[in-house]
mmCIF file of C-alpha atoms in Angstrom:
data_model
loop_
_atom_site.group_PDB
_atom_site.id
_atom_site.type_symbol
_atom_site.label_atom_id
_atom_site.label_comp_id
_atom_site.label_asym_id
_atom_site.label_seq_id
_atom_site.Cartn_x
_atom_site.Cartn_y
_atom_site.Cartn_z
ATOM 1 C CA ARG A 116 -17.062 -10.346 -0.215
ATOM 2 C CA TYR A 117 -14.390 -11.598 1.723
ATOM 3 C CA SER A 118 -16.454 -13.801 3.979
ATOM 4 C CA LEU A 119 -17.934 -15.455 1.046
ATOM 5 C CA ALA A 120 -14.549 -16.037 -0.426
ATOM 6 C CA VAL A 121 -13.754 -17.519 3.024
ATOM 7 C CA ASN A 122 -16.511 -19.747 3.096
ATOM 8 C CA ARG A 123 -15.912 -20.880 -0.711
ATOM 9 C CA VAL A 124 -12.233 -21.906 0.113
ATOM 10 C CA ALA A 125 -13.252 -23.769 3.364
ATOM 11 C CA SER A 126 -15.743 -25.500 1.788
ATOM 12 C CA ALA A 127 -13.472 -26.952 -1.255
ATOM 13 C CA LEU A 128 -11.055 -27.718 1.294
ATOM 14 C CA CYS A 129 -13.400 -29.638 3.769
ATOM 15 C CA CYS A 130 -12.778 -27.108 6.328
ATOM 16 C CA PRO A 131 -15.011 -25.682 9.283
ATOM 17 C CA VAL A 132 -15.449 -22.214 9.529
ATOM 18 C CA VAL A 133 -15.968 -20.270 13.168
ATOM 19 C CA GLU A 134 -18.467 -17.580 11.998
ATOM 20 C CA LEU A 135 -16.775 -14.561 14.154
ATOM 21 C CA ARG A 136 -18.179 -11.890 12.224
ATOM 22 C CA ASP A 137 -21.585 -13.234 12.344
ATOM 23 C CA ALA A 138 -21.445 -12.915 16.595
ATOM 24 C CA PHE A 139 -19.818 -9.475 16.244
ATOM 25 C CA LEU A 140 -22.814 -8.465 13.948
ATOM 26 C CA SER A 141 -25.636 -9.868 16.055
ATOM 27 C CA ALA A 142 -24.385 -8.010 19.146
ATOM 28 C CA TRP A 143 -26.423 -5.453 20.436
ATOM 29 C CA ASP A 144 -24.435 -2.981 19.216
ATOM 30 C CA TYR A 145 -21.026 -4.264 17.721
ATOM 31 C CA ARG A 146 -19.109 -0.985 18.326
ATOM 32 C CA ASN A 147 -18.926 -2.041 21.868
ATOM 33 C CA TYR A 148 -16.639 -4.833 20.913
ATOM 34 C CA ILE A 149 -14.440 -2.953 18.388
ATOM 35 C CA SER A 150 -11.188 -0.821 19.855
ATOM 36 C CA GLU A 151 -11.113 2.778 18.713
ATOM 37 C CA ASP A 152 -9.106 2.112 15.485
ATOM 38 C CA GLY A 153 -12.416 0.491 14.253
ATOM 39 C CA ILE A 154 -10.795 -2.665 13.346
ATOM 40 C CA HIS A 155 -9.396 -4.545 16.390
ATOM 41 C CA PRO A 156 -11.669 -6.101 18.926
ATOM 42 C CA ASN A 157 -11.431 -4.439 22.691
ATOM 43 C CA GLN A 158 -11.469 -6.565 25.629
ATOM 44 C CA GLN A 159 -14.915 -6.994 25.504
ATOM 45 C CA GLY A 160 -14.824 -8.283 21.652
ATOM 46 C CA GLN A 161 -11.701 -10.433 22.896
ATOM 47 C CA ASN A 162 -14.185 -12.066 25.362
ATOM 48 C CA LEU A 163 -16.710 -12.501 22.720
ATOM 49 C CA ILE A 164 -14.267 -14.360 20.303
ATOM 50 C CA TYR A 165 -13.227 -16.557 23.359
ATOM 51 C CA GLU A 166 -17.043 -17.603 23.791
ATOM 52 C CA VAL A 167 -17.651 -18.274 20.309
ATOM 53 C CA LEU A 168 -14.221 -20.458 19.994
ATOM 54 C CA THR A 169 -15.130 -22.261 23.124
ATOM 55 C CA GLU A 170 -18.505 -23.097 21.784
ATOM 56 C CA PHE A 171 -16.998 -24.444 18.417
ATOM 57 C CA PHE A 172 -14.537 -26.401 19.861
ATOM 58 C CA LYS A 173 -17.476 -27.931 22.502
ATOM 59 C CA THR A 174 -19.304 -28.645 19.393
ATOM 60 C CA ARG A 175 -16.528 -30.210 17.388
ATOM 61 C CA GLU A 176 -15.388 -32.556 20.321
ATOM 62 C CA THR A 177 -18.839 -33.967 20.495
ATOM 63 C CA ILE A 178 -18.738 -34.199 16.834
ATOM 64 C CA CYS A 179 -15.578 -36.235 16.688
ATOM 65 C CA ARG A 180 -16.539 -38.337 19.690
ATOM 66 C CA ALA A 181 -19.751 -39.410 18.067
#
């Protein structure tokens, strides 16, 4: 429900959303990316976030230049 609310607000504000949750859930076993507390990303998770954000901003840069 939280992600639906985020997407609704982002849509209303014409704000792009980086789908980090989808990146974690599409991983082979997302638990490999989460720390022992079950909430925060570990180093592998931080690396995944970096990759997703890097791709997002590359795409945005291309869109903005077009």
